[in-house]
GROMACS .gro file of N, CA and C in nm:
model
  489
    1UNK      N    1   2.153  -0.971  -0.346
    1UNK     CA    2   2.083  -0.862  -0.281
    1UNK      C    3   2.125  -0.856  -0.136
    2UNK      N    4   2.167  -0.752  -0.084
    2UNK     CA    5   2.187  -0.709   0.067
    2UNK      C    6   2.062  -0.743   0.119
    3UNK      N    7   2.086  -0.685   0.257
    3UNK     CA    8   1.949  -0.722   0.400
    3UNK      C    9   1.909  -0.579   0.351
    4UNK      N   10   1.739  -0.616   0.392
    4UNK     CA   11   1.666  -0.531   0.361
    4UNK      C   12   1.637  -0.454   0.480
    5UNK      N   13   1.615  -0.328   0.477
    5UNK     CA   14   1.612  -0.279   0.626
    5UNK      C   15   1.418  -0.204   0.552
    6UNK      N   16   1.369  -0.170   0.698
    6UNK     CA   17   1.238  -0.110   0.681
    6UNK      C   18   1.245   0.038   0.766
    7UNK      N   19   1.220   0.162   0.736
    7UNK     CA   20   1.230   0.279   0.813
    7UNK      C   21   1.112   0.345   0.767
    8UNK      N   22   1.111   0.407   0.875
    8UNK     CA   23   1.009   0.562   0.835
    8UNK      C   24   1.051   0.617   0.745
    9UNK      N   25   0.979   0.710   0.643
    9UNK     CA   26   1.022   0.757   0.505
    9UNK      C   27   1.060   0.914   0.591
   10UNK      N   28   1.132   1.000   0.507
   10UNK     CA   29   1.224   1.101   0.542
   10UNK      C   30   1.186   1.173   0.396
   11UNK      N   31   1.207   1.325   0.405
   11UNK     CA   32   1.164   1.463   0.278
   11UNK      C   33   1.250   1.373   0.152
   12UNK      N   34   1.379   1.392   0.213
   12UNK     CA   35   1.482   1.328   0.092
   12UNK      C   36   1.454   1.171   0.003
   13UNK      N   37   1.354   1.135   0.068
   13UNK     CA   38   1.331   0.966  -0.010
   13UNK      C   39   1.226   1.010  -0.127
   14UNK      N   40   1.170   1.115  -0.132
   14UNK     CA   41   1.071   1.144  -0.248
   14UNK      C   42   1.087   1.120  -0.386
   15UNK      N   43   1.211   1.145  -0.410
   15UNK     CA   44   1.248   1.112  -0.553
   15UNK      C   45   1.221   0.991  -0.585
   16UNK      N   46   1.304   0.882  -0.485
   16UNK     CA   47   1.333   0.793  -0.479
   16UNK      C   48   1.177   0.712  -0.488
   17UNK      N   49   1.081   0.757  -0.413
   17UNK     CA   50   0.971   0.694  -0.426
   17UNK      C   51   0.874   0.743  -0.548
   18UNK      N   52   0.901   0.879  -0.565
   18UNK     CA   53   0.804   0.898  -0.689
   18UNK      C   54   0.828   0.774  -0.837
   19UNK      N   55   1.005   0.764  -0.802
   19UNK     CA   56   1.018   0.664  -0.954
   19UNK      C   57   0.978   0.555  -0.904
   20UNK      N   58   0.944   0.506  -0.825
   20UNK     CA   59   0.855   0.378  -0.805
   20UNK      C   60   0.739   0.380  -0.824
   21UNK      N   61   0.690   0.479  -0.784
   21UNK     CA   62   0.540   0.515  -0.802
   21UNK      C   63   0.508   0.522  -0.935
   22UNK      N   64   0.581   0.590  -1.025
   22UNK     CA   65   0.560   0.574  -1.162
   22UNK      C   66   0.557   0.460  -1.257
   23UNK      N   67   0.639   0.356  -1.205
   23UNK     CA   68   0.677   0.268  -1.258
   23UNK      C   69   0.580   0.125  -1.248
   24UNK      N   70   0.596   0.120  -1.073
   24UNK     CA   71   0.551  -0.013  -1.033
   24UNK      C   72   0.434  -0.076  -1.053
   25UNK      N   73   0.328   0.067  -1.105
   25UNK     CA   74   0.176   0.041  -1.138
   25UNK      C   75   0.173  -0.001  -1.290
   26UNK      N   76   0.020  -0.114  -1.272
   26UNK     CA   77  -0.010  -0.080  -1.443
   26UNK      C   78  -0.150  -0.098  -1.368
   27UNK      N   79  -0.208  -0.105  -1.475
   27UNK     CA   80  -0.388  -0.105  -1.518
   27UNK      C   81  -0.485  -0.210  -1.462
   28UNK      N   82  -0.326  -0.318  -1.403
   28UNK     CA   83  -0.440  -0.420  -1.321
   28UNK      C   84  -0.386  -0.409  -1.188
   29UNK      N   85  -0.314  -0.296  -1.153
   29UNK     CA   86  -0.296  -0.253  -1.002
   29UNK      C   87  -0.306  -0.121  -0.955
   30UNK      N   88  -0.315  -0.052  -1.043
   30UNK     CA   89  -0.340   0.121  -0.975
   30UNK      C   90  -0.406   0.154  -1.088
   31UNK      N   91  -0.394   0.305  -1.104
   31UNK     CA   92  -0.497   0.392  -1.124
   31UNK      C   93  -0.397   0.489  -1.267
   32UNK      N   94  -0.419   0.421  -1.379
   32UNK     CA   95  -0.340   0.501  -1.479
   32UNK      C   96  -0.298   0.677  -1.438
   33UNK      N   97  -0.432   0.724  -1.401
   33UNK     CA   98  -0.450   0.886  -1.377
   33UNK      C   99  -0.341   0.904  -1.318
   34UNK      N  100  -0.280   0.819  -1.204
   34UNK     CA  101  -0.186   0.815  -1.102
   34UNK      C  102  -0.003   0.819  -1.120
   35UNK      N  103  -0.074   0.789  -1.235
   35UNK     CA  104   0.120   0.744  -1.229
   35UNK      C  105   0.151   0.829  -1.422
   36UNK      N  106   0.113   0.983  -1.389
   36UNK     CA  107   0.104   1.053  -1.499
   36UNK      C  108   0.276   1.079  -1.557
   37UNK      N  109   0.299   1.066  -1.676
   37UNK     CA  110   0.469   1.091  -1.635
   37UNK      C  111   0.510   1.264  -1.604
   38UNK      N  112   0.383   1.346  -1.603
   38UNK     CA  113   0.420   1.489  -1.580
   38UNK      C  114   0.445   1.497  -1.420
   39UNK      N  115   0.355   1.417  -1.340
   39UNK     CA  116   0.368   1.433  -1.223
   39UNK      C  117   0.497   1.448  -1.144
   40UNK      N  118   0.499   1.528  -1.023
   40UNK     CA  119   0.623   1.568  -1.025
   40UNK      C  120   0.654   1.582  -0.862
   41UNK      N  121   0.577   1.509  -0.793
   41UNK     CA  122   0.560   1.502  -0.634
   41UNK      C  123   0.549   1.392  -0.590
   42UNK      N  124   0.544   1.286  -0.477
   42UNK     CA  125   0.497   1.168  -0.389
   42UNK      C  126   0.441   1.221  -0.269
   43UNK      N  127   0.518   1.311  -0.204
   43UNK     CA  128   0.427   1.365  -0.101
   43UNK      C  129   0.299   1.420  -0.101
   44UNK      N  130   0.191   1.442   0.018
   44UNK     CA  131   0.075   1.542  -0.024
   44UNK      C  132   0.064   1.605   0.121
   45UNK      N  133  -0.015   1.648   0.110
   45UNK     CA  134  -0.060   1.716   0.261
   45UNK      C  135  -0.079   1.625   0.343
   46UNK      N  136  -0.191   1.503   0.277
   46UNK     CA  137  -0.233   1.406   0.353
   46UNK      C  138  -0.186   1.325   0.420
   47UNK      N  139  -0.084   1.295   0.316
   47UNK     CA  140   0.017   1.164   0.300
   47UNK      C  141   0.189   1.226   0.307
   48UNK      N  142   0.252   1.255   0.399
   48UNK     CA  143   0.361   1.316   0.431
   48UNK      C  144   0.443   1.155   0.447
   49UNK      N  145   0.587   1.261   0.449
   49UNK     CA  146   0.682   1.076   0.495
   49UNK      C  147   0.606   1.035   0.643
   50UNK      N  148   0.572   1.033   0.726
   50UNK     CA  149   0.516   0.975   0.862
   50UNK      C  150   0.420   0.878   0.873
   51UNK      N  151   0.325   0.932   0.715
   51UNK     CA  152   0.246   0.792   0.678
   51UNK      C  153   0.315   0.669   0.562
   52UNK      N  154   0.455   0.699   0.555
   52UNK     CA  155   0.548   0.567   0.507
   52UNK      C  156   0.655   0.509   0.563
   53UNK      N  157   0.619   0.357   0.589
   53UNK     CA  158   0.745   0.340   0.567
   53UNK      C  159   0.824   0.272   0.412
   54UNK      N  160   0.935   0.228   0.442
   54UNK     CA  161   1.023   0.254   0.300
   54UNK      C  162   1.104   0.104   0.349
   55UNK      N  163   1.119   0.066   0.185
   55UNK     CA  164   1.237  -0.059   0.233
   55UNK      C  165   1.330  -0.046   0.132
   56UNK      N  166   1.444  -0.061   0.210
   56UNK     CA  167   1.576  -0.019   0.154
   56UNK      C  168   1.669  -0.173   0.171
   57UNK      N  169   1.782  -0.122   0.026
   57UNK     CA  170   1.854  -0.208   0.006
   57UNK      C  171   1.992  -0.150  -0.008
   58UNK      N  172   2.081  -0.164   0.092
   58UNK     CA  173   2.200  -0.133   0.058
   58UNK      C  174   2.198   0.049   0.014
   59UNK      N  175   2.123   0.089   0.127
   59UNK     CA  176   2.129   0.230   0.077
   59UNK      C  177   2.034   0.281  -0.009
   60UNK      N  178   1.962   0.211  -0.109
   60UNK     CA  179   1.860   0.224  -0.216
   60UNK      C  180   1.696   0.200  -0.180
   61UNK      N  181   1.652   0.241  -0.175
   61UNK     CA  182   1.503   0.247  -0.212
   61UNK      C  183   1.472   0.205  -0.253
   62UNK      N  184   1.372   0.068  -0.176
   62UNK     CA  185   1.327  -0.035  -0.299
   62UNK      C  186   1.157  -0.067  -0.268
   63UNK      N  187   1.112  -0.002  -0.241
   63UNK     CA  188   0.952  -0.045  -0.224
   63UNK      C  189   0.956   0.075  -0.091
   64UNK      N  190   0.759   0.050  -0.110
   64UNK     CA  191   0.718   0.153   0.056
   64UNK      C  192   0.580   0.121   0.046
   65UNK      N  193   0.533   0.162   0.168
   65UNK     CA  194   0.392   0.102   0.223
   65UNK      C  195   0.347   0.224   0.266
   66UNK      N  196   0.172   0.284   0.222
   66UNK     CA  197   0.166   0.385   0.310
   66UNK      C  198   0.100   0.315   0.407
   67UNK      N  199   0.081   0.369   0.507
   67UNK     CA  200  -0.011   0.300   0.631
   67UNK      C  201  -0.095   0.462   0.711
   68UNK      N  202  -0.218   0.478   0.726
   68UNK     CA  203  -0.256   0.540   0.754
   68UNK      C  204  -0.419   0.535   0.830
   69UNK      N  205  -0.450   0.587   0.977
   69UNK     CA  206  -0.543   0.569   1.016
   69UNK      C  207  -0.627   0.592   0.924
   70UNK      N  208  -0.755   0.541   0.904
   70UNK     CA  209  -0.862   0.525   0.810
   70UNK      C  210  -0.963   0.568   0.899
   71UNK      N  211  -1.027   0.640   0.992
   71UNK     CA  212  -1.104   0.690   1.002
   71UNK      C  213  -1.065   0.852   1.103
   72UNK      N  214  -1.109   0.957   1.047
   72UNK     CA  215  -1.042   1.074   1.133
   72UNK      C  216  -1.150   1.121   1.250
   73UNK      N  217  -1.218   0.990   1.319
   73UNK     CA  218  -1.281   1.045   1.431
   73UNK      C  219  -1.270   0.950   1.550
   74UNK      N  220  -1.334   0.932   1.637
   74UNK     CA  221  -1.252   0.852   1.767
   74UNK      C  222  -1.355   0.755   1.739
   75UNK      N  223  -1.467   0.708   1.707
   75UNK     CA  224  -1.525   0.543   1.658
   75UNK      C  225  -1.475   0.462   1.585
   76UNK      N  226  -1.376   0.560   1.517
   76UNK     CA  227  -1.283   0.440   1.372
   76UNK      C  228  -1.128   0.425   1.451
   77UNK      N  229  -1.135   0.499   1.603
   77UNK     CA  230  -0.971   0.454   1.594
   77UNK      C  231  -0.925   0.330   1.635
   78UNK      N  232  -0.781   0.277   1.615
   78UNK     CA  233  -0.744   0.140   1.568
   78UNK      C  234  -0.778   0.062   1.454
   79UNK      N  235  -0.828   0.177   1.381
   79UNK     CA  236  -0.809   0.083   1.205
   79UNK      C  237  -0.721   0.124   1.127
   80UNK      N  238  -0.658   0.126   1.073
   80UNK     CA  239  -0.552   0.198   0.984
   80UNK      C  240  -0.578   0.088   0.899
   81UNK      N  241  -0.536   0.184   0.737
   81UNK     CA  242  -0.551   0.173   0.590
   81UNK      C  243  -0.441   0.164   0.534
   82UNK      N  244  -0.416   0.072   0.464
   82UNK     CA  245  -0.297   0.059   0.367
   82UNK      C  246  -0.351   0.102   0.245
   83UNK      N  247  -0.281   0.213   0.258
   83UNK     CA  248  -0.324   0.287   0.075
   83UNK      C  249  -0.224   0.310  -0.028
   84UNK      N  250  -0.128   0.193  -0.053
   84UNK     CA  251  -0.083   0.172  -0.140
   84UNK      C  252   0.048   0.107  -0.055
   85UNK      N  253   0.123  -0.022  -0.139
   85UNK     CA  254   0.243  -0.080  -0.114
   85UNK      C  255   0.295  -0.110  -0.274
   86UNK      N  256   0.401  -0.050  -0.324
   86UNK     CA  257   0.464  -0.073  -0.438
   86UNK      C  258   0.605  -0.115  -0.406
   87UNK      N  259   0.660  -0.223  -0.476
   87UNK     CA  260   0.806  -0.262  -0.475
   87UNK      C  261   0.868  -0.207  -0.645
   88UNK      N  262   0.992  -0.170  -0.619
   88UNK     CA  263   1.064  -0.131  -0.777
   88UNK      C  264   1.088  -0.245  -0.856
   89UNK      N  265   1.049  -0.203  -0.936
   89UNK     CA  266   1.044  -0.372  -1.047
   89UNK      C  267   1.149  -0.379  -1.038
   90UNK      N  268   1.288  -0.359  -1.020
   90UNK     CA  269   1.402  -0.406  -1.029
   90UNK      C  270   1.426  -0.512  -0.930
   91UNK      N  271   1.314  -0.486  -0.794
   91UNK     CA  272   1.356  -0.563  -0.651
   91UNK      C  273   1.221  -0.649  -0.633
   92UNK      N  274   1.197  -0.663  -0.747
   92UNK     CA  275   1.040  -0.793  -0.738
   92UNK      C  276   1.093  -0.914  -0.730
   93UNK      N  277   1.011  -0.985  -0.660
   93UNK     CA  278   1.041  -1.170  -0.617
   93UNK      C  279   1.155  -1.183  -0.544
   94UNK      N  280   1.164  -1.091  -0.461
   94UNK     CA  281   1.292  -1.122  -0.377
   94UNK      C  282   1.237  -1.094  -0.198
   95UNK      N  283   1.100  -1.076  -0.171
   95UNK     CA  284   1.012  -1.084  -0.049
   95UNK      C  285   0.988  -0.923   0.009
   96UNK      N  286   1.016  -0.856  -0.093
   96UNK     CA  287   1.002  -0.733  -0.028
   96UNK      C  288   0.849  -0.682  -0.022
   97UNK      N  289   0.775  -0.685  -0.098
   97UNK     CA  290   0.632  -0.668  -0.045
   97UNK      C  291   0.572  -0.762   0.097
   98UNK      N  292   0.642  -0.906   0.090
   98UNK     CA  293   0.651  -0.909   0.242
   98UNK      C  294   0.688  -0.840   0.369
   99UNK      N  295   0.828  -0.817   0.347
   99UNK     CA  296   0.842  -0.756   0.461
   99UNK      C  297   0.802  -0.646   0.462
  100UNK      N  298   0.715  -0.584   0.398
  100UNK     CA  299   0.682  -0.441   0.416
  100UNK      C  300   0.544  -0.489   0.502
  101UNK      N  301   0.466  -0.618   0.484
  101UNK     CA  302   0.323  -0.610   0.528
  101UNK      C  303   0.389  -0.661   0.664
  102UNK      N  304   0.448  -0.733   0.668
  102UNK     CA  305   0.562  -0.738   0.853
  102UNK      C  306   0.589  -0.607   0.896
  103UNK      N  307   0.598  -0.540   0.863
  103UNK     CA  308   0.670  -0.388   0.911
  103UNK      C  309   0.522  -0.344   0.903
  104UNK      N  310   0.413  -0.333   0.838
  104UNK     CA  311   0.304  -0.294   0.857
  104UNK      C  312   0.214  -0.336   0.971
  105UNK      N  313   0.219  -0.481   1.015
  105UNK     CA  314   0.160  -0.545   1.122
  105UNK      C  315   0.232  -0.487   1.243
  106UNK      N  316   0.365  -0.523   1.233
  106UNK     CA  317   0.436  -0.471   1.335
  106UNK      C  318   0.385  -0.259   1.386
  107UNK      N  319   0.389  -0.198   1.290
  107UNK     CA  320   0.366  -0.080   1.344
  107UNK      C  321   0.253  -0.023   1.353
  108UNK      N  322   0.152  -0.148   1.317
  108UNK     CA  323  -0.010  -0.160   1.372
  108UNK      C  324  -0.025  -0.168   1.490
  109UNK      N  325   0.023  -0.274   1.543
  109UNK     CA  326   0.079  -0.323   1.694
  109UNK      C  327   0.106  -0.278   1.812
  110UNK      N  328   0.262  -0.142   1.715
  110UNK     CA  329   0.312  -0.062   1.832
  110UNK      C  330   0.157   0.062   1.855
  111UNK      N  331   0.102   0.079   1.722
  111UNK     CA  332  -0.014   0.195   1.783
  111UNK      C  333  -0.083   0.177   1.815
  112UNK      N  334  -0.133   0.047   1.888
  112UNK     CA  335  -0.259   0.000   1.941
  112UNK      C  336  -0.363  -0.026   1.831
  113UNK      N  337  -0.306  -0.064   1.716
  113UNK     CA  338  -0.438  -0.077   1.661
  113UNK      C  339  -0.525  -0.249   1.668
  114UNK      N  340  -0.635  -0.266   1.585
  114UNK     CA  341  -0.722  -0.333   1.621
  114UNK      C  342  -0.724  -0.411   1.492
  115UNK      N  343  -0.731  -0.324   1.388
  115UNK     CA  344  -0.760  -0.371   1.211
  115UNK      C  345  -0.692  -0.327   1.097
  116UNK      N  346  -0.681  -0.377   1.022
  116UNK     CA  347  -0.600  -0.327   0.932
  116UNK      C  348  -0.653  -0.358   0.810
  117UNK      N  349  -0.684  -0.244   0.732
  117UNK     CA  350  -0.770  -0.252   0.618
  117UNK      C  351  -0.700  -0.232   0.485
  118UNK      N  352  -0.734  -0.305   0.340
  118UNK     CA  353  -0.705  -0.249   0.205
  118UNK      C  354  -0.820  -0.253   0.094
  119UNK      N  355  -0.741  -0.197   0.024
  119UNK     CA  356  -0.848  -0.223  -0.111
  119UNK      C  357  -0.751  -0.280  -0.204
  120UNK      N  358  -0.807  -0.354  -0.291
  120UNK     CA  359  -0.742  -0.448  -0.388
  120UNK      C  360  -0.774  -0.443  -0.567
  121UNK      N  361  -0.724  -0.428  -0.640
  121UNK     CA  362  -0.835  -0.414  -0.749
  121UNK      C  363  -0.829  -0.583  -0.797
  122UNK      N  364  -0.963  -0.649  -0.855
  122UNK     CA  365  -0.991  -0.768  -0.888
  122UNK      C  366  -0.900  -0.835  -0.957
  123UNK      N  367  -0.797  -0.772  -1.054
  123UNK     CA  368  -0.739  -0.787  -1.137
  123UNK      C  369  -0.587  -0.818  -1.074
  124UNK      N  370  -0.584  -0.795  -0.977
  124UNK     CA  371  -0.475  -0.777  -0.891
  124UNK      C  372  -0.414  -0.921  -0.816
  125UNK      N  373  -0.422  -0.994  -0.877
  125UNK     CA  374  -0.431  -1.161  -0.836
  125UNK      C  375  -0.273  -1.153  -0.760
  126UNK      N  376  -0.191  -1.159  -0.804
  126UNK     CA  377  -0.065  -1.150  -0.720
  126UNK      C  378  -0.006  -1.097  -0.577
  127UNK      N  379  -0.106  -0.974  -0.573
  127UNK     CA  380  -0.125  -0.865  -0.475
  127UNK      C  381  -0.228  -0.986  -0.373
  128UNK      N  382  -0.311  -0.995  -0.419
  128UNK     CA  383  -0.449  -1.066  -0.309
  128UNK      C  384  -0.343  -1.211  -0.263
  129UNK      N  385  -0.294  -1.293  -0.340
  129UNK     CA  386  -0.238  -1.378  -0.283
  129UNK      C  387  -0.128  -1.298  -0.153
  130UNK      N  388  -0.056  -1.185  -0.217
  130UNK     CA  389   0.040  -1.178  -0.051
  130UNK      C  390  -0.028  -1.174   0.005
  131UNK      N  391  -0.116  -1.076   0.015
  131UNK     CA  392  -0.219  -1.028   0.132
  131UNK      C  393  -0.292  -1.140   0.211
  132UNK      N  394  -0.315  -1.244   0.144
  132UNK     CA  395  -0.372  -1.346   0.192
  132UNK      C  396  -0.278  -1.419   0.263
  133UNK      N  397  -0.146  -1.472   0.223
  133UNK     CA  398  -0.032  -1.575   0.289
  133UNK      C  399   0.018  -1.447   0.449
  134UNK      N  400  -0.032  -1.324   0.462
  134UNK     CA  401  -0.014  -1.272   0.571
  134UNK      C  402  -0.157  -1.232   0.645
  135UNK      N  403  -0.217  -1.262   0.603
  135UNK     CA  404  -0.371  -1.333   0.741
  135UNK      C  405  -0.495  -1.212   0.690
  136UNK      N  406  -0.461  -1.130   0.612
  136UNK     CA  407  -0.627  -1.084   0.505
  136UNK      C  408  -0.664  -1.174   0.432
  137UNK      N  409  -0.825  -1.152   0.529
  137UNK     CA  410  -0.952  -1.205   0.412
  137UNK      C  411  -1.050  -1.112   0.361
  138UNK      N  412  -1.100  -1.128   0.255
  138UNK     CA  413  -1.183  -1.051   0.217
  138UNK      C  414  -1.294  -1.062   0.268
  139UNK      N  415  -1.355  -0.907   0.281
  139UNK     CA  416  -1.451  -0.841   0.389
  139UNK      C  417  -1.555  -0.808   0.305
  140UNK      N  418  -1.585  -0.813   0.155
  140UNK     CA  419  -1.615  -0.748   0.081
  140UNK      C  420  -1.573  -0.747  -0.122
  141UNK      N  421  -1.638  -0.683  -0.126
  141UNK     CA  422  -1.604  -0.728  -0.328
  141UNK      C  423  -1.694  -0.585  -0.344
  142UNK      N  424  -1.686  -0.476  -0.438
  142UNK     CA  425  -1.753  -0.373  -0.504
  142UNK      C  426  -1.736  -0.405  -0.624
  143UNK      N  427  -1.864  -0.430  -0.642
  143UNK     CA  428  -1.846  -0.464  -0.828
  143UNK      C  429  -1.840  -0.385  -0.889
  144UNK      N  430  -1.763  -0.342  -0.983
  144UNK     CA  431  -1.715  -0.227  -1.098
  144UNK      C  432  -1.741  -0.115  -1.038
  145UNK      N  433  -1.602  -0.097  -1.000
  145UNK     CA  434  -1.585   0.013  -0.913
  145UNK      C  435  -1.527   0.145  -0.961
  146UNK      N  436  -1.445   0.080  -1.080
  146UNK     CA  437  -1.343   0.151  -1.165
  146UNK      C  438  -1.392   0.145  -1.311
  147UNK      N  439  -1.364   0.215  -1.386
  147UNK     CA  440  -1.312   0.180  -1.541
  147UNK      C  441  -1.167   0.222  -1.539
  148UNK      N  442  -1.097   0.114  -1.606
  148UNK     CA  443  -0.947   0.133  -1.623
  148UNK      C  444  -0.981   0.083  -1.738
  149UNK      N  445  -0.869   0.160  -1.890
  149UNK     CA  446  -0.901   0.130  -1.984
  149UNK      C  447  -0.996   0.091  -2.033
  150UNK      N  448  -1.159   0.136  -2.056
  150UNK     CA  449  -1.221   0.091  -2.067
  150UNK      C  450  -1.313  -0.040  -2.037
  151UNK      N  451  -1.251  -0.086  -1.928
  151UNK     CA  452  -1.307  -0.184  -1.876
  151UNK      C  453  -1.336  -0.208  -1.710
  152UNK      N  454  -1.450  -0.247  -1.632
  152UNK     CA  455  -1.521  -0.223  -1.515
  152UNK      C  456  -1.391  -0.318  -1.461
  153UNK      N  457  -1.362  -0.261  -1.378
  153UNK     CA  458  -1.277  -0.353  -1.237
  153UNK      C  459  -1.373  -0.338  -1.085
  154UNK      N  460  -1.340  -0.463  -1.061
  154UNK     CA  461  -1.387  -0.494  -0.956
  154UNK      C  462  -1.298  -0.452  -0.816
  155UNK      N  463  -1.358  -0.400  -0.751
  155UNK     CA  464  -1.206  -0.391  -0.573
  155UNK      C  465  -1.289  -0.477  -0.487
  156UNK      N  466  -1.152  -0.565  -0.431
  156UNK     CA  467  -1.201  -0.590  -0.319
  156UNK      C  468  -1.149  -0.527  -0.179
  157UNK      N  469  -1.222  -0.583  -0.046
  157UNK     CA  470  -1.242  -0.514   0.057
  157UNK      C  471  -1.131  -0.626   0.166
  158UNK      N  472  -1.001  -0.623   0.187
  158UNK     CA  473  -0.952  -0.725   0.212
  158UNK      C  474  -0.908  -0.650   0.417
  159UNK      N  475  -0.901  -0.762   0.474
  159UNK     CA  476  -0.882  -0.686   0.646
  159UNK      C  477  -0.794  -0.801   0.712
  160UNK      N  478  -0.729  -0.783   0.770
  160UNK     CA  479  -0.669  -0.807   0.919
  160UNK      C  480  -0.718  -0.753   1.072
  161UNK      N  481  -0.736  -0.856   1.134
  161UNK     CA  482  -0.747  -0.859   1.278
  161UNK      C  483  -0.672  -0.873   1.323
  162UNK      N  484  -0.634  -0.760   1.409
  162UNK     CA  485  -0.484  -0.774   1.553
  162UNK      C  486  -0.538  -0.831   1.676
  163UNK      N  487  -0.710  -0.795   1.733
  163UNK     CA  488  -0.721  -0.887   1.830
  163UNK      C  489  -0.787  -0.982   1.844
   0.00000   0.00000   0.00000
């Protein structure tokens, strides 16, 4: 595997991220509804390339992080939300969901922020360990928050402190 580089996401990476998006989830990390195979977009209004960045390999697209302020009024600013980090199963166990939460701290940092928030689903044991070996603890637990496949999942409430 080449060096991994981390950038702001760009119109043209959409493809590239929707097939991750489709792929990288199952039932004990996202949201079946989510990763429909009709679906046919990654961008939204909300969530434009400016709230991603992207990690690339040798030119390729291999994971992305959204990162996005989490509260839209001036008492919540300096928290930003990580609302979703997926790597392409092709580029798993090779540290790239790391360096994406490095590239996430880091551009917490440059915006002055304060906190850095996620949600986790219970089931998500692999996910909670990165999050944890890069300095989130859990803030929180919502018990059955979800039904996925018929069965209650739990999220947890996981945070970072920048100061």
């Amino acid at each position: 595997m080449g060096e991994v580089t981390v950038r702001r996401a760009v119109e043209a990476d959409e493809s590239a991220l929707l097939a991750i998006e489709l792929t990288a989830w199952d039932a004990s990390s996202g949201f079946p509804s989510m990763t429909a195979p009709d679906r046919t977009t990654f961008f939204s209004e909300r969530s434009g390339p400016d709230a991603h960045l992207v990690a690339e390999v040798d030119g390729v697209v291999v994971g992305y992080v959204r990162l996005q302020d989490k509260y839209p009024f001036p008492e919540g600013a300096g928290v930003l939300s990580v609302n979703g980090l997926a790597v392409a199963n092709s580029a798993r166990g090779r540290g790239i969901g790391s360096i994406l939460l490095t590239a996430v701290s880091d551009e917490a940092k440059r915006r002055g922020a304060r906190k850095i928030t996620l949600f986790v689903h219970g089931t998500n044991t692999v996910a909670r360990r990165l999050y944890e070996r890069h300095g989130y603890v859990v803030e929180g637990t919502l018990p059955r928050e979800f039904v996925i496949d018929g069965q209650y999942v739990d999220t947890h409430v996981l945070a970072r402190h920048l100061d």
